[in-house]
Short mmCIF file of C-alpha atoms in Angstrom, two decimals:
data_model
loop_
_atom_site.label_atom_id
_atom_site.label_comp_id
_atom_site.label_asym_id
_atom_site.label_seq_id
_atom_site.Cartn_x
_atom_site.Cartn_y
_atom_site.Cartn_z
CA UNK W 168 0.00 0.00 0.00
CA UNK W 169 1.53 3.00 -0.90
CA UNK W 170 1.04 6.93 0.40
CA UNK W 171 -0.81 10.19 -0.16
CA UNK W 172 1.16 12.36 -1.65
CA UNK W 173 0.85 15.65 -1.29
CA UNK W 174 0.11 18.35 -4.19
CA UNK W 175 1.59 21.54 -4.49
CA UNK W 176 -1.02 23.18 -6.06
CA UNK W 177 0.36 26.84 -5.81
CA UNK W 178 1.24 26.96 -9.36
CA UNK W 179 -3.04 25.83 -10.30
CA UNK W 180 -4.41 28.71 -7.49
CA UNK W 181 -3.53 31.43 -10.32
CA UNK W 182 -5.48 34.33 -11.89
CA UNK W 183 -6.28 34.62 -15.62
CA UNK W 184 -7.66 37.38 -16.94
CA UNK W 185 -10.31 36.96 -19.58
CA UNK W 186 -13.32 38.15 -21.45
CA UNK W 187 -16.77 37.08 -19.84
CA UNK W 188 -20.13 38.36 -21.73
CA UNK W 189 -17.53 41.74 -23.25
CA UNK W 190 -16.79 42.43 -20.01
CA UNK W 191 -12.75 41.35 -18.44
CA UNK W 192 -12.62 39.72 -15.56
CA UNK W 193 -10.01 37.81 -13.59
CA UNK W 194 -10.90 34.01 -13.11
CA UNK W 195 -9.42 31.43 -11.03
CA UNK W 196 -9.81 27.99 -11.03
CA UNK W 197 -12.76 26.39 -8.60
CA UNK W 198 -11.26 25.26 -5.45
CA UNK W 199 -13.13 22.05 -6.37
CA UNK W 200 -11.04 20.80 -8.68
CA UNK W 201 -7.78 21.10 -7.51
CA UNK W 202 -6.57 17.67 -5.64
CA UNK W 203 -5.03 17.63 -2.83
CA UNK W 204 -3.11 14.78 -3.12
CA UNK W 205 -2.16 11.81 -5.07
CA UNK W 206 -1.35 7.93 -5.15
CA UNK W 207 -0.64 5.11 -7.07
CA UNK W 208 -1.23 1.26 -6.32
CA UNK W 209 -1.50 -1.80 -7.87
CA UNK W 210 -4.33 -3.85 -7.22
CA UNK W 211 -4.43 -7.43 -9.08
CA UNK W 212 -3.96 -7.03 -12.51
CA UNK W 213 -4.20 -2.76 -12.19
CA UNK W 214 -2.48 0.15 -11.35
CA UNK W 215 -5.26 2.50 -9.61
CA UNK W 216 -4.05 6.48 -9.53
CA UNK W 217 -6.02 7.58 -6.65
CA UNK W 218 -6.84 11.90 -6.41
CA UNK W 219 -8.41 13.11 -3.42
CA UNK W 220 -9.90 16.51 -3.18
CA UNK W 221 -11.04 19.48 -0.72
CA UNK W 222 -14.58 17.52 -0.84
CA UNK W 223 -16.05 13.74 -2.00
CA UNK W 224 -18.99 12.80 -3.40
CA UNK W 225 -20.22 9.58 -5.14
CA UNK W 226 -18.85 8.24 -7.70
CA UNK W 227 -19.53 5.68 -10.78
CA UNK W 228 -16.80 3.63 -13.28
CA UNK W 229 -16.60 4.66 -16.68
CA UNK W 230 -14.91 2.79 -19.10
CA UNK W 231 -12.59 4.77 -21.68
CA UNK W 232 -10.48 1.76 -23.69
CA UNK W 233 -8.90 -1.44 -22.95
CA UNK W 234 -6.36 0.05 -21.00
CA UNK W 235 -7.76 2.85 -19.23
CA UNK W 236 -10.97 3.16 -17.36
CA UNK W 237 -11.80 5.50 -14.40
CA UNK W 238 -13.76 6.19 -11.10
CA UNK W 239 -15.26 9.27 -11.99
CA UNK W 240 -17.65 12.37 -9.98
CA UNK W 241 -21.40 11.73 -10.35
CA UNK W 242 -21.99 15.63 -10.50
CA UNK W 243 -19.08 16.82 -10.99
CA UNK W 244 -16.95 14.97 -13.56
CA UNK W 245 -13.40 15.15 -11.34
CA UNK W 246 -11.48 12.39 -11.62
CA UNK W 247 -11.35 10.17 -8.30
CA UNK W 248 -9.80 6.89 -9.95
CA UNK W 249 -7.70 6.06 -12.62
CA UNK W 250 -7.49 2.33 -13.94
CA UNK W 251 -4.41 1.70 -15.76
CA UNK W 252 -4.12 -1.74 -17.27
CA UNK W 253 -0.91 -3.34 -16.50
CA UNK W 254 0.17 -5.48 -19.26
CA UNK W 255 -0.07 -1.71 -21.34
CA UNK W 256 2.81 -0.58 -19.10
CA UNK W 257 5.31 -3.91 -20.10
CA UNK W 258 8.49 -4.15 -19.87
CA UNK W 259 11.15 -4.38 -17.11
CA UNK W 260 13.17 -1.59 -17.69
CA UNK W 261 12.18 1.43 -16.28
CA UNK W 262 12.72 4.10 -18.94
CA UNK W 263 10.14 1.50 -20.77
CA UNK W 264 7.61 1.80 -18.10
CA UNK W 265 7.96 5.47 -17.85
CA UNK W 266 7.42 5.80 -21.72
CA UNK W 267 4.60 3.91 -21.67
CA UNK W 268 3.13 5.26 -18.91
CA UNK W 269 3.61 8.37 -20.15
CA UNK W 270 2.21 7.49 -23.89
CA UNK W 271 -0.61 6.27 -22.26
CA UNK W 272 -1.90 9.41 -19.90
CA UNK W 273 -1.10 11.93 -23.05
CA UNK W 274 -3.25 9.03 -24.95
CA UNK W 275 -5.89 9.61 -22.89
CA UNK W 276 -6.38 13.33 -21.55
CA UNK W 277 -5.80 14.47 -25.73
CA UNK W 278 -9.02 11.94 -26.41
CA UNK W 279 -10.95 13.64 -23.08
CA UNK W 280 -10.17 17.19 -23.98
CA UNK W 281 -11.22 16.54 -27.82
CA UNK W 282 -14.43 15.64 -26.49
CA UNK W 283 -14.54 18.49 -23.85
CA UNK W 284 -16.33 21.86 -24.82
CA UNK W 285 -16.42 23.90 -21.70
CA UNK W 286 -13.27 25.75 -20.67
CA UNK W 287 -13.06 24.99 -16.82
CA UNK W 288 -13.23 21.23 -18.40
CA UNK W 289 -10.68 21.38 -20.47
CA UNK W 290 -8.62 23.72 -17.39
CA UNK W 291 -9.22 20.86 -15.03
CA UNK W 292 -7.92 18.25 -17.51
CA UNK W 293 -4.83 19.96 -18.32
CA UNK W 294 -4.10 20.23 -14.29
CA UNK W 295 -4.74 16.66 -14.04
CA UNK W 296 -2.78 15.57 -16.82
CA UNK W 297 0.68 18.01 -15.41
CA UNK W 298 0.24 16.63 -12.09
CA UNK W 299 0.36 12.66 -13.10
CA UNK W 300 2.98 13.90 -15.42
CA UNK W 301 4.98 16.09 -12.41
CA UNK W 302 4.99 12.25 -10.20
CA UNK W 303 5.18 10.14 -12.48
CA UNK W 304 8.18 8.29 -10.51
CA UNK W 305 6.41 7.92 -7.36
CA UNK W 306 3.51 6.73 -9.19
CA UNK W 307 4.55 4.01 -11.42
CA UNK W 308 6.61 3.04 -8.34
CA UNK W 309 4.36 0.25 -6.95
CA UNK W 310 4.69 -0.99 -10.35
CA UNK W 311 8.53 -1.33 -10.08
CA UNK W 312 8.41 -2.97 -6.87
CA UNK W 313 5.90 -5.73 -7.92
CA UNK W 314 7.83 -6.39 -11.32
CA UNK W 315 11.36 -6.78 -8.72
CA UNK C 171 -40.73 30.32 17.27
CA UNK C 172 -40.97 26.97 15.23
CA UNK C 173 -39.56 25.09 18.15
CA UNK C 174 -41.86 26.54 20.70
CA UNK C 175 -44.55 26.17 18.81
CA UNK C 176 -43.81 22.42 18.63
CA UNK C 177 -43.12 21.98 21.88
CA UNK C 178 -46.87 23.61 23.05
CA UNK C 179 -48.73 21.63 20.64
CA UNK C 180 -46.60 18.57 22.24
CA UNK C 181 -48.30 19.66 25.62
CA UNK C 182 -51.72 20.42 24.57
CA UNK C 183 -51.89 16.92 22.52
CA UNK C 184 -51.02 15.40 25.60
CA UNK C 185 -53.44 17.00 27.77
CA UNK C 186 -55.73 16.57 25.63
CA UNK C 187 -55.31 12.71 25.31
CA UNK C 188 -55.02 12.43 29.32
CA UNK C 189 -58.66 13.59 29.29
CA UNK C 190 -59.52 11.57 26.11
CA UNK C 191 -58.99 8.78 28.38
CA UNK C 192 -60.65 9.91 31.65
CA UNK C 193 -64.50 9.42 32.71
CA UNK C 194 -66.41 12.37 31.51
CA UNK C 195 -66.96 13.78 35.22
CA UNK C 196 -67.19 17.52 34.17
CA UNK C 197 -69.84 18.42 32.59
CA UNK C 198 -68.52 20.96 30.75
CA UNK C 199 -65.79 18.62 29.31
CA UNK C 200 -68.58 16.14 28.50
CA UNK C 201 -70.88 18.66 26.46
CA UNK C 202 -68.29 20.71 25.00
CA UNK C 203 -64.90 19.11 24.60
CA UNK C 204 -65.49 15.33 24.20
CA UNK C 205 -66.76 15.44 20.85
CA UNK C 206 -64.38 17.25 19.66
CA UNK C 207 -61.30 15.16 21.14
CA UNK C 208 -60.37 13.14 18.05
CA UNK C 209 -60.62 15.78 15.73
CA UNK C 210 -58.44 18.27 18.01
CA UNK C 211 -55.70 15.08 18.57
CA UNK C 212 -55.61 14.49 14.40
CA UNK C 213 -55.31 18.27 14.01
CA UNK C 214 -52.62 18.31 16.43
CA UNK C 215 -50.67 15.70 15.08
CA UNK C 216 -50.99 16.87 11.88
CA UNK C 217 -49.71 20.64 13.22
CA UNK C 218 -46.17 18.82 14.60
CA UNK C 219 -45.75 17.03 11.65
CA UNK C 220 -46.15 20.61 9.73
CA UNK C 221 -44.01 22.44 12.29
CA UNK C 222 -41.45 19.44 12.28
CA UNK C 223 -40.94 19.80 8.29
CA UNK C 224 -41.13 23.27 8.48
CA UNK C 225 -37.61 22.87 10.59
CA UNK C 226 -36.24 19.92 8.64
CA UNK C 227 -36.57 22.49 5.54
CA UNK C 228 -35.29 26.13 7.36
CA UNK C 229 -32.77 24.18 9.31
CA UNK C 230 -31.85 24.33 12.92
CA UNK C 231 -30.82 27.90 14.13
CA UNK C 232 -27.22 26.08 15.28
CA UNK C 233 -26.32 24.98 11.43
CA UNK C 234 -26.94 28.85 10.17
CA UNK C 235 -24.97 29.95 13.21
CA UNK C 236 -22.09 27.53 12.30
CA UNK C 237 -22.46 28.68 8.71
CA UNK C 238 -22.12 32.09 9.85
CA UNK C 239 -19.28 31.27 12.11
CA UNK C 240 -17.36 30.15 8.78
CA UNK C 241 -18.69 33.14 6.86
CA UNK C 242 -17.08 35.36 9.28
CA UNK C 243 -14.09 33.58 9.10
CA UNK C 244 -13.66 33.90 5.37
CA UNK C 245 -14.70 37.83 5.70
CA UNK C 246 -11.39 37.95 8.18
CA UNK C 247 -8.96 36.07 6.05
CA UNK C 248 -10.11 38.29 2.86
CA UNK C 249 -10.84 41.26 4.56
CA UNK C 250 -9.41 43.55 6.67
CA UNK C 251 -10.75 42.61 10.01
CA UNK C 252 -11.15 46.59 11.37
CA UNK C 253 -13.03 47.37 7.70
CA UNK C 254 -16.48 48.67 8.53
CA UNK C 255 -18.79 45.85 8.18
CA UNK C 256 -21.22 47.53 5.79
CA UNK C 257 -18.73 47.82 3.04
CA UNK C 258 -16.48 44.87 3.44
CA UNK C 259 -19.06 41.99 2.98
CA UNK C 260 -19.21 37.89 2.63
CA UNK C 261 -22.27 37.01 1.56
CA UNK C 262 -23.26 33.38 1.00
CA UNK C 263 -26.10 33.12 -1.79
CA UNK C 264 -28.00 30.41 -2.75
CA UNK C 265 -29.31 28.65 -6.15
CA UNK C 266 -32.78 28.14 -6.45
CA UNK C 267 -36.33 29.61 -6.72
CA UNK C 268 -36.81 32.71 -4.48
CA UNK C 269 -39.56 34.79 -3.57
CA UNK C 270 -40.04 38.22 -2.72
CA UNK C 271 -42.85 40.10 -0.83
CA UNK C 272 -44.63 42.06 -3.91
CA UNK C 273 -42.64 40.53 -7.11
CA UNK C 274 -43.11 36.99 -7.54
CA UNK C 275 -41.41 33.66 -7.51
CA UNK C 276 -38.38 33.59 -9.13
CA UNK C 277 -36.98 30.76 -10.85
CA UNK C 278 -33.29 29.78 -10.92
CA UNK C 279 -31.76 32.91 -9.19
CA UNK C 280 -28.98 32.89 -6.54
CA UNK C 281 -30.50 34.97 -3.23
CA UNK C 282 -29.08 35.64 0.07
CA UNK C 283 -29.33 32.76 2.61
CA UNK C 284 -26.44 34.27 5.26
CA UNK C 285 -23.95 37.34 5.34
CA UNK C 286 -21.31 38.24 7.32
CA UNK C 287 -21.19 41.18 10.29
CA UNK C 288 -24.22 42.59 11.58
CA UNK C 289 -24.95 44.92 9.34
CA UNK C 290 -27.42 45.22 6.08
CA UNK C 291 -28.49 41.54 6.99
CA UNK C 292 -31.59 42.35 5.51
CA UNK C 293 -30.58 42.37 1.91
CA UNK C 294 -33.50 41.24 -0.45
CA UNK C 295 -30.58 40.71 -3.64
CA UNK C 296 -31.72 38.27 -5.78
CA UNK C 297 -29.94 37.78 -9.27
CA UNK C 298 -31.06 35.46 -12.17
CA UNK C 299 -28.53 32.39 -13.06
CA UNK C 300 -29.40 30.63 -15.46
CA UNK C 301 -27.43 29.09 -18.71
CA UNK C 302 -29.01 31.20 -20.80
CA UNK C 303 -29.20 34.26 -18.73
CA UNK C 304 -26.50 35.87 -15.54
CA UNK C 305 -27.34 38.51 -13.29
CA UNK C 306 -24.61 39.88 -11.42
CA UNK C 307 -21.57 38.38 -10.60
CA UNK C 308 -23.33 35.95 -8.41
CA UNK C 309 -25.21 35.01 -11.33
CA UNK C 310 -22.42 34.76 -13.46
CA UNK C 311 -20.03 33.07 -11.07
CA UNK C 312 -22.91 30.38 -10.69
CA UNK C 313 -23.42 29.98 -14.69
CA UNK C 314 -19.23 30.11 -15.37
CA UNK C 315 -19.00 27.23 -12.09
CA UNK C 316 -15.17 28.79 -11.20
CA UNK C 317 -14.19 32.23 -9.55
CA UNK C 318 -14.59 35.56 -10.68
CA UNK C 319 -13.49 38.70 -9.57
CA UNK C 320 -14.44 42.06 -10.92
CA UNK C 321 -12.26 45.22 -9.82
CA UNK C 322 -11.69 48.71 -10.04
CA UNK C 323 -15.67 49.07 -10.55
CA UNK C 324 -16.46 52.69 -11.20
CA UNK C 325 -16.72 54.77 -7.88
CA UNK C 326 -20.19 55.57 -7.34
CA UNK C 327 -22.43 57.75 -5.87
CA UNK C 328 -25.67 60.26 -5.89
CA UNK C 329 -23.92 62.43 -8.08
CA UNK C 330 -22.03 59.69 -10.43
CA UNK C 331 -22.30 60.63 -14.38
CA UNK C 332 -24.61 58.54 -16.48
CA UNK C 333 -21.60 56.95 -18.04
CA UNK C 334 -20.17 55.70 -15.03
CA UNK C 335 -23.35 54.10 -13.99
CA UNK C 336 -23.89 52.49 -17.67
CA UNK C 337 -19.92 51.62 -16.88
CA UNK C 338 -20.59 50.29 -13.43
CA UNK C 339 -23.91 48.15 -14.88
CA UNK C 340 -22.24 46.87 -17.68
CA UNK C 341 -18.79 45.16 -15.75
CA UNK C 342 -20.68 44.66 -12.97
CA UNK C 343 -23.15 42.24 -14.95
CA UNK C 344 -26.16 44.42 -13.72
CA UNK C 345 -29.10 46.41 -15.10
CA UNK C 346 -28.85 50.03 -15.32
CA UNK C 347 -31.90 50.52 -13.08
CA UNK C 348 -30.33 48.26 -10.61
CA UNK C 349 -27.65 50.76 -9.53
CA UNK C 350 -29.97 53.48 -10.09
CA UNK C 351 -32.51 52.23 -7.51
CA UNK C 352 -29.21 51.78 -5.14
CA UNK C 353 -28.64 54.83 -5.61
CA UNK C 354 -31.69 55.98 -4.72
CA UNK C 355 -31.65 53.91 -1.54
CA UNK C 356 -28.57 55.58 -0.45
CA UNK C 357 -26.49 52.28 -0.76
CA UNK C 358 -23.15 51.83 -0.67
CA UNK C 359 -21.98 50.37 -4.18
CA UNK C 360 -18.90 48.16 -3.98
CA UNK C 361 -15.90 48.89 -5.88
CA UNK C 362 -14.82 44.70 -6.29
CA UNK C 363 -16.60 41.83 -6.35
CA UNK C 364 -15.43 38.61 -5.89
CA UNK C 365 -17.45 35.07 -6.46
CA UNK C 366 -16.58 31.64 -5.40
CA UNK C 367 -18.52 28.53 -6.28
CA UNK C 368 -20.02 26.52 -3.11
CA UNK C 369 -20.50 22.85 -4.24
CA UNK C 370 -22.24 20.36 -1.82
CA UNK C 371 -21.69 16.72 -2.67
CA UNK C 372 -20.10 17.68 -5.75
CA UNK C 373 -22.92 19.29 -6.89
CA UNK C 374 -22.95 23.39 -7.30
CA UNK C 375 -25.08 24.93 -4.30
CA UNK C 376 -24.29 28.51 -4.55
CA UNK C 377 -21.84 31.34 -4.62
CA UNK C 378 -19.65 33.00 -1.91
CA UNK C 379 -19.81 36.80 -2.68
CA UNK C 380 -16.81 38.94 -1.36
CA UNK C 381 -17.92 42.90 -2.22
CA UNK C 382 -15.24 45.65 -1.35
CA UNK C 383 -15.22 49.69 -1.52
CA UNK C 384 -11.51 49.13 -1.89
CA UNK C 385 -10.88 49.03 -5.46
CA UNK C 386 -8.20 45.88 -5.60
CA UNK C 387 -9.32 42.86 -3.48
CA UNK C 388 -8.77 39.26 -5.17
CA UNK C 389 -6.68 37.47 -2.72
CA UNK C 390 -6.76 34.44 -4.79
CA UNK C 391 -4.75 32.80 -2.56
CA UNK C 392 -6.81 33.10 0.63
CA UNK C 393 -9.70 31.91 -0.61
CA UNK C 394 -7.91 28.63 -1.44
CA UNK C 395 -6.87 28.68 2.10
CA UNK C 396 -10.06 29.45 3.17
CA UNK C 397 -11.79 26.21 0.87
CA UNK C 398 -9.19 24.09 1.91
CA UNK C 399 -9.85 24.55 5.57
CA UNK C 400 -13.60 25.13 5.41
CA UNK C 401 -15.20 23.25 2.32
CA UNK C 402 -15.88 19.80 3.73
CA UNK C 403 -17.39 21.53 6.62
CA UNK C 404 -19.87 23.81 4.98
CA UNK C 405 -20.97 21.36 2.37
CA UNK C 406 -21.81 18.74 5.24
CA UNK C 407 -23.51 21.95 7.25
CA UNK C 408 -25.28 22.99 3.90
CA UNK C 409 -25.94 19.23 2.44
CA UNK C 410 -29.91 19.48 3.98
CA UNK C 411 -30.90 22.52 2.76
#
């Protein structure tokens, strides 16, 4: 069982200045959707990236591909759960594991944000997507250790 | 009031089924009130189960106090502390269908369910949010779902130029006539307004408003604090109403 780890989220709690209905405003991402922290496991044949945030709510499974499915917000869409399929992340070495790993979560957050209209969607995506990115070691960790 | 109310119609229902159950002896309890003694025990029943609801749906005065409690809290991170009350303001708004004594029911508007301080806790504010249509920057915040903060608002008062009030209107998401009538009312208009989504359950709730004379008051970063601390609280305090 592996840890929390904690986000540092100062770089997300940012203002942007935009253009609302003509009239400029400065927005700033909803303290929602930020996580707080981050894990990775493996669980059977899975490794499950865990996000925990400010609040929880229920959630449901969604399948995406073969590879990738997720535990996802009932109302609000965040990502709780990610489901990576293990035999997508082969290989022993670990520059191998870290490419595919890597292959697979740009894979995946380019297919969500094609699909994603609103721009605090796509926003929270792109976070998501630069935090797995930013711990990716300590992630695919539990990974390393079962494969030793 | 709701909770006295329940508590008397507790004690009359009782007395009254302590005599349901005695020999008539009394005349006067025979003739008048004995006919009437399962009619008066439905009615009462019927009045607790009212009053009871009535509470379930207002709340209990110790979850608004706790929600004020954080409220304030917020209004002292963000705020300065020694700012007069009346013009340094948190006010927590909520989505849904409002009414208002002489206009009507309103459908899918954000109105004022709790404010910081003391002072102009009366406020009958009620803006429209909706997807198609935003009122304010309540209304807008609630329709965008993330923060928004509007500053450096045009300074006004009873003898602000029509331009400046068509200015203040138009960045400040609001109707002409709306900061005419304030006006009017000798109210103080803010100069910043900040609004923060309130989610419950994941789901959206309301807004946190944050309205300032000063001209500059964002403070991103405290109001991260401020969810980080306080969310989880205030959606479990605001998850029955």
């Amino acid at each position: 069982m592996s840890d929390w780890i904690e986000i540092d989220n100062n770089k997300w709690m940012v203002e942007k200045k935009t253009t609302i209905d003509n009239v400029k405003v400065t927005v700033s991402m909803s303290p929602y959707d930020l996580p707080q922290s981050i894990k990775g496991d493996v669980k059977g044949d899975e490794l499950i990236i865990e996000f925990e945030y400010i609040t929880g709510e229920r959630t449901r499974k969604e399948s995406h591909d073969n590879d990738i499915s997720f535990e996802v917000g009932i109302h609000s869409r965040r990502i709780y759960k990610m489901f990576l399929n293990l035999k997508s992340l082969g290989g022993k070495q670990l520059e191998v594991i870290v490419r595919k790993f890597e292959e697979l979560v740009d894979k995946v957050f380019k297919n969500l944000l094609k699909h994603s209209s609103e721009q605090n969607r796509r926003d929270y995506y792109t976070m998501t997507q630069e935090v797995i990115k930013d711990h990716t070691r300590e992630l695919i960790d539990p990974v390393l250790n079962q494969k030793a | 009031m709701c909770l006295f109310t329940e508590r008397a119609m507790i004690a009359v229902t009782a007395v009254g089924a302590y005599y349901a159950n005695q020999d008539p002896v009394t005349v006067w309890y025979g003739l008048v009130l004995q006919p009437y003694v399962k009619q008066f025990l439905i009615l009462s029943a019927s009045l607790i189960g009212v009053v009871r609801w009535v509470r379930h749906i207002a709340g209990h005065q110790d979850h608004w106090d706790a929600v004020k409690c954080i409220i304030d809290q917020l209004r002292s991170n963000v705020v300065n502390k020694k700012a007069p009350a009346d013009t340094e303001r948190v006010t927590l708004f909520k989505w849904g269908t409002c009414f208002r004594v002489g206009s009507h029911f309103l459908k899918d508007c954000v109105y004022p369910v709790e404010r910081s301080g003391h002072v102009t806790r009366t406020t009958k504010a009620c803006f429209l949010a909706s997807d198609a249509k935003a009122v304010g920057v309540a209304g807008v915040c609630w329709r965008q779902n993330q923060a928004i903060c509007v500053n450096n608002l045009p300074d006004i008062d009873k003898n602000s130029t029509d331009e400046n009030i068509a200015e203040y209107a138009r960045r400040g998401f609001v109707p002409e006539s709306w900061v005419r009538k304030q006006i009017r009312e000798g109210k103080l208009l803010p100069r910043t307004i900040a609004g923060w989504p309130v989610k419950v359950a994941g789901k959206p709730w309301g807004v946190i408003v944050v309205d300032s004379r000063k001209a500059e008051l964002c403070k991103t970063k405290d109001f991260y604090d401020f969810y980080k601390e306080h969310a989880e609280c205030l959606s479990k305090l605001l998850r029955r109403f």
